[in-house]
Coordinates of C-alpha atoms in Angstrom, one line a residue:
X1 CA 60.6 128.3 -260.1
X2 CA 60.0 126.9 -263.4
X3 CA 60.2 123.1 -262.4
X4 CA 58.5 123.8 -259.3
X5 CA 55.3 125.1 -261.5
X6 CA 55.7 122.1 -264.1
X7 CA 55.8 119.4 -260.8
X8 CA 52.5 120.7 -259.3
X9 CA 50.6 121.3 -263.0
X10 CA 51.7 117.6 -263.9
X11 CA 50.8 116.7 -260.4
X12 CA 47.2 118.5 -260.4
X13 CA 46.6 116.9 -264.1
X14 CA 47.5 113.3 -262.7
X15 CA 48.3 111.9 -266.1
X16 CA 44.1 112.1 -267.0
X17 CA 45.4 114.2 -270.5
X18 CA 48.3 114.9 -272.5
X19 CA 49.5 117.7 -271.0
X20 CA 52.4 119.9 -272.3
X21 CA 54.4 122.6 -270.7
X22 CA 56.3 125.2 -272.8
X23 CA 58.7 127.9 -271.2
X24 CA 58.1 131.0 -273.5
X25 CA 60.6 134.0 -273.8
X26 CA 58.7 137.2 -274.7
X27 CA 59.8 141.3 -275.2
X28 CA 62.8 142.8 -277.5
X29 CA 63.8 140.3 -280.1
X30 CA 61.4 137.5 -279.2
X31 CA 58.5 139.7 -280.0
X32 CA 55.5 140.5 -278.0
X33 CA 53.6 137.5 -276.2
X34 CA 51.1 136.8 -279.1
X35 CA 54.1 136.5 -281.7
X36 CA 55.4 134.2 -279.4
X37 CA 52.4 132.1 -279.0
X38 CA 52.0 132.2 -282.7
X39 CA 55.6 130.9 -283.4
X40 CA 55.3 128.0 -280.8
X41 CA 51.9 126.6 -282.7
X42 CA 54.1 126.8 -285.6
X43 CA 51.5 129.9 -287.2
X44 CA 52.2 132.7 -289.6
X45 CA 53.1 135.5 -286.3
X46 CA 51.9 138.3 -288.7
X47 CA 48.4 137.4 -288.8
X48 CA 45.9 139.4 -286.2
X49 CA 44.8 137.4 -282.8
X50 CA 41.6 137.0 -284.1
X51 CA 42.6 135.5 -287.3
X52 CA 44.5 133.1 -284.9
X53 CA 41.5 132.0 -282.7
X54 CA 40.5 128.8 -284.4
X55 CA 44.1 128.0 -285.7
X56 CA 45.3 128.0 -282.4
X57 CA 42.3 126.0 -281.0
X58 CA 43.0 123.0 -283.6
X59 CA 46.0 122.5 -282.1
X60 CA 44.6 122.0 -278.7
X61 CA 42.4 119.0 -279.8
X62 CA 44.1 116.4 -278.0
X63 CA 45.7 118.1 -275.3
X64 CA 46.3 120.4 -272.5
X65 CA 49.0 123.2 -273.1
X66 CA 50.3 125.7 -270.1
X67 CA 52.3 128.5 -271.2
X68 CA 54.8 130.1 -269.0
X69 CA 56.5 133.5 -269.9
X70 CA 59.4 134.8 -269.4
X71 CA 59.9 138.8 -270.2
X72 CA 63.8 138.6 -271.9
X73 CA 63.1 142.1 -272.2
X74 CA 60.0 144.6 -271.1
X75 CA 57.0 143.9 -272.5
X76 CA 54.3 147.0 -273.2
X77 CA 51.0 146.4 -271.3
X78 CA 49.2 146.6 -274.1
X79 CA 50.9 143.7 -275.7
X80 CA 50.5 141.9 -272.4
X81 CA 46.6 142.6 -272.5
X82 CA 46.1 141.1 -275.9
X83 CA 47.0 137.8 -274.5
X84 CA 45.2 137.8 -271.3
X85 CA 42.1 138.9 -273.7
X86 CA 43.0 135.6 -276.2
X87 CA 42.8 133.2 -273.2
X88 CA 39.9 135.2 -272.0
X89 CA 38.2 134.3 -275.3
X90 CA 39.1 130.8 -275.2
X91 CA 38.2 130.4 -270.8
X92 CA 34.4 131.7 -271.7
X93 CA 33.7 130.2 -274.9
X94 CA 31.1 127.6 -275.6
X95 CA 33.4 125.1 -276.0
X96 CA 36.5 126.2 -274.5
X97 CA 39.7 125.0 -274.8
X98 CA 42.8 123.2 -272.1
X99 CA 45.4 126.4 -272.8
X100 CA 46.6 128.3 -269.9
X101 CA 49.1 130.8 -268.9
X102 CA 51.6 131.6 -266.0
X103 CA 53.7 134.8 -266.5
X104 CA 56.6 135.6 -264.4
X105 CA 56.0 138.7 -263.8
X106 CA 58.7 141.0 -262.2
X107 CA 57.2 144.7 -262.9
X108 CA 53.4 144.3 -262.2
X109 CA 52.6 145.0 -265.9
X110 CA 50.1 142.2 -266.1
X111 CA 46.7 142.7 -265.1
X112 CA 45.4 140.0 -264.7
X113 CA 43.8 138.0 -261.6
X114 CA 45.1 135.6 -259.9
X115 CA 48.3 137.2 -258.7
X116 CA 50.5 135.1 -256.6
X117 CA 53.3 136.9 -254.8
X118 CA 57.0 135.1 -255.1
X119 CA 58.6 137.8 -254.0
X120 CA 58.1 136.0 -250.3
X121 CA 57.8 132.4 -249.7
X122 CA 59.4 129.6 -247.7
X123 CA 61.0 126.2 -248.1
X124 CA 58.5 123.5 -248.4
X125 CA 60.5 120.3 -248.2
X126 CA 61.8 119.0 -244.6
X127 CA 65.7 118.6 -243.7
X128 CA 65.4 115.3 -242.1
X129 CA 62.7 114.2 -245.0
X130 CA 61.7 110.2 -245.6
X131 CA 64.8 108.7 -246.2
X132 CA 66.6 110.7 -244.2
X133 CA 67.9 107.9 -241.9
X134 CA 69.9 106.1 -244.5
X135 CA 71.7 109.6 -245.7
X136 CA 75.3 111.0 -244.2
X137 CA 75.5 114.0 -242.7
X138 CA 76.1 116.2 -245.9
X139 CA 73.5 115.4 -247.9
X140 CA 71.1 116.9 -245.6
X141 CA 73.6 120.5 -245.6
X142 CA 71.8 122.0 -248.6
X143 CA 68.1 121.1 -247.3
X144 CA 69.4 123.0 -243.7
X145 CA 70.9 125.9 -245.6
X146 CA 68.4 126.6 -247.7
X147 CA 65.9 126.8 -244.3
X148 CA 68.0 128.6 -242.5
X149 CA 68.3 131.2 -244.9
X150 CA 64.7 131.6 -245.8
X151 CA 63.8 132.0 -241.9
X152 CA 66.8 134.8 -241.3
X153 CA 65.6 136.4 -244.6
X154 CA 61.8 136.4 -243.6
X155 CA 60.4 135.3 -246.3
X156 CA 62.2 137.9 -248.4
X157 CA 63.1 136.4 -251.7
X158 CA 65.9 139.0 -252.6
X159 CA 67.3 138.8 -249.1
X160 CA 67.5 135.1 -249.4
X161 CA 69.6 135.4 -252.7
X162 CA 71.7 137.7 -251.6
X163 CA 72.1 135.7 -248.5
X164 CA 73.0 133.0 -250.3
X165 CA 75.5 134.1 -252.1
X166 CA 77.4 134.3 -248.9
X167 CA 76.8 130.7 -247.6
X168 CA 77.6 129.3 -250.8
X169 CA 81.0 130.2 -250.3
X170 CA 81.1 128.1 -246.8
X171 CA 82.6 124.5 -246.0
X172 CA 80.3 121.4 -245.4
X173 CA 78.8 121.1 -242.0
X174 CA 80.9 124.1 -241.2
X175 CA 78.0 125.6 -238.9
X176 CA 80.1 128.0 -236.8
X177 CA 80.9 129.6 -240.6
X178 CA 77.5 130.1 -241.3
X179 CA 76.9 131.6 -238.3
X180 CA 79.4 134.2 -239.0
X181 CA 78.1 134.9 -242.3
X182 CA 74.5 135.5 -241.1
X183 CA 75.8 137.7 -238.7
X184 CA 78.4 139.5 -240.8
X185 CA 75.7 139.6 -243.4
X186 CA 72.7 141.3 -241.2
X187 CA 75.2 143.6 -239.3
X188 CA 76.1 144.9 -242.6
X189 CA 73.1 145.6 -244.5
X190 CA 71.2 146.9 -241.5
X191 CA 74.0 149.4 -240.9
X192 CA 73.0 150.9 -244.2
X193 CA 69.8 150.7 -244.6
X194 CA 67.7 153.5 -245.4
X195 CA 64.9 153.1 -242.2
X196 CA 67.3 151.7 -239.6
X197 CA 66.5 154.5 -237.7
X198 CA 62.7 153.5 -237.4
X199 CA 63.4 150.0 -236.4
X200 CA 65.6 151.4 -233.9
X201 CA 62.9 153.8 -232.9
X202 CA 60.8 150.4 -232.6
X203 CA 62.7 148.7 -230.4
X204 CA 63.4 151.7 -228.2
X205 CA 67.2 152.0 -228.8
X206 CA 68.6 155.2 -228.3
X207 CA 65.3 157.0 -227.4
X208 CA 66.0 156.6 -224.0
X209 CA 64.0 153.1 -223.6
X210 CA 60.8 155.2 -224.8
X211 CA 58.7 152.7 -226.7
X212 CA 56.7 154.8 -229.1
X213 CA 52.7 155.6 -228.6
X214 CA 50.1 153.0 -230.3
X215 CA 49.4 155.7 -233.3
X216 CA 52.8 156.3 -234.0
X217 CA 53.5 152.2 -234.0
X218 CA 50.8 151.6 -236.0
X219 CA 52.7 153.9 -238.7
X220 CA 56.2 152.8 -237.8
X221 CA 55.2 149.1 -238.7
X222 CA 53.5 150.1 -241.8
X223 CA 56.4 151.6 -242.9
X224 CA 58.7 148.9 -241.9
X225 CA 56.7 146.6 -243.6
X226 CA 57.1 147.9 -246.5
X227 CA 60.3 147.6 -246.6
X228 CA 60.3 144.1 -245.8
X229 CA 61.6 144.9 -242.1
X230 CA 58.7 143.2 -240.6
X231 CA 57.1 140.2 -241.9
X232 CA 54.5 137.9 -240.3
X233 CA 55.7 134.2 -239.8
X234 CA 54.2 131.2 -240.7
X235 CA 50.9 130.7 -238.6
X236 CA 50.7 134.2 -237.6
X237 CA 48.9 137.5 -238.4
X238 CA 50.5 140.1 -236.0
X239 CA 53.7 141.4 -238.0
X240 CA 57.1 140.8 -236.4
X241 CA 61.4 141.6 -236.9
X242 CA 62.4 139.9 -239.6
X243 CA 64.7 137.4 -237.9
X244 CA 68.0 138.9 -239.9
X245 CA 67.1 142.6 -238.5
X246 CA 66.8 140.7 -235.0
X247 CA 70.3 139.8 -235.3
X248 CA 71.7 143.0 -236.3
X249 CA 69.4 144.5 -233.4
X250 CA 70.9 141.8 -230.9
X251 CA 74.6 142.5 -231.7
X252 CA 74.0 146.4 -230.6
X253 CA 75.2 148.0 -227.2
X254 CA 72.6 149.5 -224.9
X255 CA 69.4 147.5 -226.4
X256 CA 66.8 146.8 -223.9
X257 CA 66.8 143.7 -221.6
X258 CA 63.3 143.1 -222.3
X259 CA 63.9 143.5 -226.5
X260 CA 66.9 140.8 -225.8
X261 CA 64.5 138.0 -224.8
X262 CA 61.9 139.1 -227.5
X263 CA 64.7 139.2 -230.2
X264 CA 66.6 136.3 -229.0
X265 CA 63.2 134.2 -230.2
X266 CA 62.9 135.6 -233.7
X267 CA 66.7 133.8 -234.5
X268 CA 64.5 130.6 -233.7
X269 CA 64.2 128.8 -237.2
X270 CA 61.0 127.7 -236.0
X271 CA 60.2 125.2 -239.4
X272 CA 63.7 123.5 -238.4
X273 CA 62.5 123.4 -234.6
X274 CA 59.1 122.1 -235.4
X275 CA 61.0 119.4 -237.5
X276 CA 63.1 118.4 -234.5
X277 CA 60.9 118.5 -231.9
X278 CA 58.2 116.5 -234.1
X279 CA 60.5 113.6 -234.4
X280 CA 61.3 113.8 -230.7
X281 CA 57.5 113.3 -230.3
X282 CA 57.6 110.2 -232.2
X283 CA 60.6 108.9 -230.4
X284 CA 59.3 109.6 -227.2
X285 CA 56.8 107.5 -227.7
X286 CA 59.0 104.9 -229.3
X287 CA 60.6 104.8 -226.1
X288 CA 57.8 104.7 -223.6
X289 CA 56.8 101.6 -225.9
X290 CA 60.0 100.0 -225.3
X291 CA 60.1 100.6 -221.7
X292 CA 57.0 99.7 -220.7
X293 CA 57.0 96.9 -217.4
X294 CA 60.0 98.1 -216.5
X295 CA 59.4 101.1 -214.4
X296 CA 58.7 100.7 -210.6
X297 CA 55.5 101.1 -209.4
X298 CA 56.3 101.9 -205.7
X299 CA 58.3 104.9 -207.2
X300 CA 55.8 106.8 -208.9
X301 CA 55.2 110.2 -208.5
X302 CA 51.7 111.7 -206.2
X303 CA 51.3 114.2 -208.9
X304 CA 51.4 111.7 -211.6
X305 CA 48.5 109.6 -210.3
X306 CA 46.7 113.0 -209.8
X307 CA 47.3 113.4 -213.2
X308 CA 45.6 110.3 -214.1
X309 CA 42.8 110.8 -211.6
X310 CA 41.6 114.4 -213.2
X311 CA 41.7 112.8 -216.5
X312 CA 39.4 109.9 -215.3
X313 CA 37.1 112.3 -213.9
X314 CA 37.1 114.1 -217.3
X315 CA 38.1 117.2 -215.5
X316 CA 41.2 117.7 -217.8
X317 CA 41.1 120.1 -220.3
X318 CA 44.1 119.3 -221.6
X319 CA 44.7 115.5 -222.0
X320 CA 41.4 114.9 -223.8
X321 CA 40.7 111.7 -225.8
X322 CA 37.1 111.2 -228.2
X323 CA 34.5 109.2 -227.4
X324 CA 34.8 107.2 -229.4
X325 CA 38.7 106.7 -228.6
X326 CA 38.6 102.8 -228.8
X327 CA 41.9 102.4 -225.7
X328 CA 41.9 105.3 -223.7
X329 CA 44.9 105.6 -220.8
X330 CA 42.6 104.9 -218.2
X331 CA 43.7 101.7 -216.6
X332 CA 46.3 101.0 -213.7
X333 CA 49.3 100.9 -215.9
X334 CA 48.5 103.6 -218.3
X335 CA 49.6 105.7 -215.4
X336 CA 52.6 106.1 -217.2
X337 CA 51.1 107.8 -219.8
X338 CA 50.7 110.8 -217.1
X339 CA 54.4 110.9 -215.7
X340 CA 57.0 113.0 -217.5
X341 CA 59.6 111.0 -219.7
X342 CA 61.9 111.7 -217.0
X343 CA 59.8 110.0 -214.5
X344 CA 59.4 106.8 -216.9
X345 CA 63.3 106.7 -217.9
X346 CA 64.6 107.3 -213.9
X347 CA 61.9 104.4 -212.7
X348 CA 63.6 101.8 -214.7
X349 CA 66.5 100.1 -214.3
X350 CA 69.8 101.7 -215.3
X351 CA 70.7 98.7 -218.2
X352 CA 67.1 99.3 -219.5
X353 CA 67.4 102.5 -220.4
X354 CA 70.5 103.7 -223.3
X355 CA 71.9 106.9 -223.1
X356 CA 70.2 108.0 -226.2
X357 CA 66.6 108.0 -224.7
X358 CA 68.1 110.8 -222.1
X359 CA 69.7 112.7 -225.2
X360 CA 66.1 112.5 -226.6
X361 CA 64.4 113.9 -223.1
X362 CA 67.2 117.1 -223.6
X363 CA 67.2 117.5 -227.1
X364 CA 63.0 117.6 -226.7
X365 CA 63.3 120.1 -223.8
X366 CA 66.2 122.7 -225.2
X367 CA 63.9 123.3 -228.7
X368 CA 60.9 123.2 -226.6
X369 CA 61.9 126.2 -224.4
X370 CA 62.7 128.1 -227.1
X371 CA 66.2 127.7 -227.4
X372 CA 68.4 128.5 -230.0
X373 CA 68.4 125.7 -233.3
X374 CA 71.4 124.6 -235.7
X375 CA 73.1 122.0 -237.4
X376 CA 74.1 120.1 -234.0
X377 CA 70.5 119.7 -233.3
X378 CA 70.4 118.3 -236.9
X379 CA 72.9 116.2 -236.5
X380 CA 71.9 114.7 -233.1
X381 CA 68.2 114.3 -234.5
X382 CA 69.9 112.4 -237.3
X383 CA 71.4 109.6 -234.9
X384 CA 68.3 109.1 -232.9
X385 CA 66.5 108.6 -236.3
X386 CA 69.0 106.7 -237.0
X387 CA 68.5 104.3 -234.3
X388 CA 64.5 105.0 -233.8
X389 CA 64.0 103.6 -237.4
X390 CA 66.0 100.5 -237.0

């Protein structure tokens, strides 16, 4: 977490100041957070906080200073307050001074505004980043693990370490391991887990497929949710099964057939699959490029120059272009631009069109249904890169 803060501070301050960053340890024998402060500006630690106002602010002449602490054993409160009330001093004084503070605050004993919650997060890097086409296979492993586990733990920072634990232990590119290890792993915990009878009272499992009334859901996902059995994913407000619980859920006899679909989604490592099917966007499009004057004209599809026809008519609500577009697909050979990538690809002749720009079509279609995504989808996205970015 540490060099993730000192990247973004460094990367907010652009190099306009000196800037420095110091990692301070704080509670039992380090002292309370003032001593500590007073020890790293190299001042006498007995003297009072406001004896230290203006030695401290000397020292800040010529620079910018973030302080991060780290409790090596509890702090009081109290202790805590005198620093937030220092840098309080120093934020609305007449002429303030470049120090600020980040505490890593595990027990809530800081209070202090802005809070930012790292007890639930997600990855923020790619697994096929820029670059990615001149890597092997393993390099991207840790990138696709660390994904896979933040979307099965939902976010849930302690679920995600002791997830990881687990997959750690696992071969390279051994997917069918990790599999088993996310399974073993949710099966496990969810067996005894203190309110796995209300997710199963959720779902409608063993209540005689009786899904519960709108007051008493209401306070069955409040309680789950608390518990970090529901979470809401990325882009969306309504709260749903943390994907791990989804797998424990899916692995039970008599569930019901319409929970199976629902639950089969929330395994869908949507970040990965948004990855995936991104790039297949890109090579699409790659592809129609390289095909185009090769497809046969007499072949086309009715609904396809339908297609084109309600967009020239600008009845489309879908395929809309600006204004201002400066080359909109309205000509006779942008009709292509309407017909699926199946169309285009089975219009042209056979030696035109490489195997790969098929694989492209199916890899595209399985994530965009909804299916099920791993490290095969990885890998083939890999070789199409690969070859795309020739």
């Amino acid at each position: 977490m540490i060099p993730s803060i000192c990247r973004a501070v460094h990367g907010s301050n652009g190099g306009e100041s000196r800037l420095d960053i110091r990692r301070l340890e704080v509670g039992g024998q380090a002292g309370t957070p003032i001593r500590a402060l007073l020890r790293e500006f190299e001042l006498d630690p007995t003297i009072s906080p406001f004896e230290a106002r203006d030695k401290i602010r000397s020292c800040l002449l010529d620079r910018s200073f973030l302080l991060v602490f780290i409790e090596a054993a509890p702090v009081d409160p109290n202790d805590w307050e005198e620093i937030v009330s220092l840098l309080e001093y120093y934020r609305k004084s007449t002429n303030p001074v470049r120090l600020s503070a980040v505490v890593i605050d595990g027990r809530g004993a800081v209070r202090s505004e802005p809070v930012c919650d790292f007890l639930n997060g997600r990855p923020t890097h790619h697994v096929l980043s820029d670059g990615a086409s001149t890597m092997d296979e393993g390099s991207l492993w840790p990138a696709y693990l660390h994904h896979r586990a933040a979307w099965e733990a939902g976010g849930c920072l302690s679920y995600a370490l002791s997830l990881g634990s687990d997959l750690e232990r696992g071969a390279t590119c051994d997917d069918e391991g990790i599999e088993l290890v996310l399974q073993t792993h949710a099966n496990e915990l969810l067996a005894s887990h203190a309110s796995r009878q209300l997710l199963c009272e959720l779902v409608a499992l063993g209540t005689d497929s009786v899904r519960p009334d709108q007051t008493r859901l209401r306070g069955l996902q409040a309680e789950l949710f608390a518990v970090n059995l529901l979470w809401r994913p990325p882009s969306m407000n309504s709260l749903h099964l943390v994907p791990w619980a989804a797998r424990a859920l899916l692995a039970m006899p008599r569930l019901p057939k319409k929970q199976i679909w629902a639950l089969r989604h929330h395994l869908v490592c949507a970040p990965l699959a948004g990855e995936i099917l991104s790039l297949c966007l890109q090579f699409e499009s790659q592809i129609q490029t390289r095909l185009h004057g090769r497809q046969d004209r007499s072949k086309i599809l009715a609904q396809t120059i339908a297609n084109q026809d309600r967009f020239r008519s600008g009845s489309d609500n879908f395929v809309v272009y600006p204004s201002a577009f400066p080359a909109p697909p309205s000509s006779e050979e942008d009709v292509w631009a309407f017909a699926s990538l199946g169309e285009n690809l089975k219009n042209c002749p056979t030696s035109a069109v490489p195997n790969l720009y098929w694989q492209t079509l199916w890899l595209r279609n399985a994530i965009a249904h909804g299916h099920y995504v791993g490290w095969p989808h990885v890998r083939m996205a890999l070789r199409m890169l690969r070859y795309f970015d020739a």
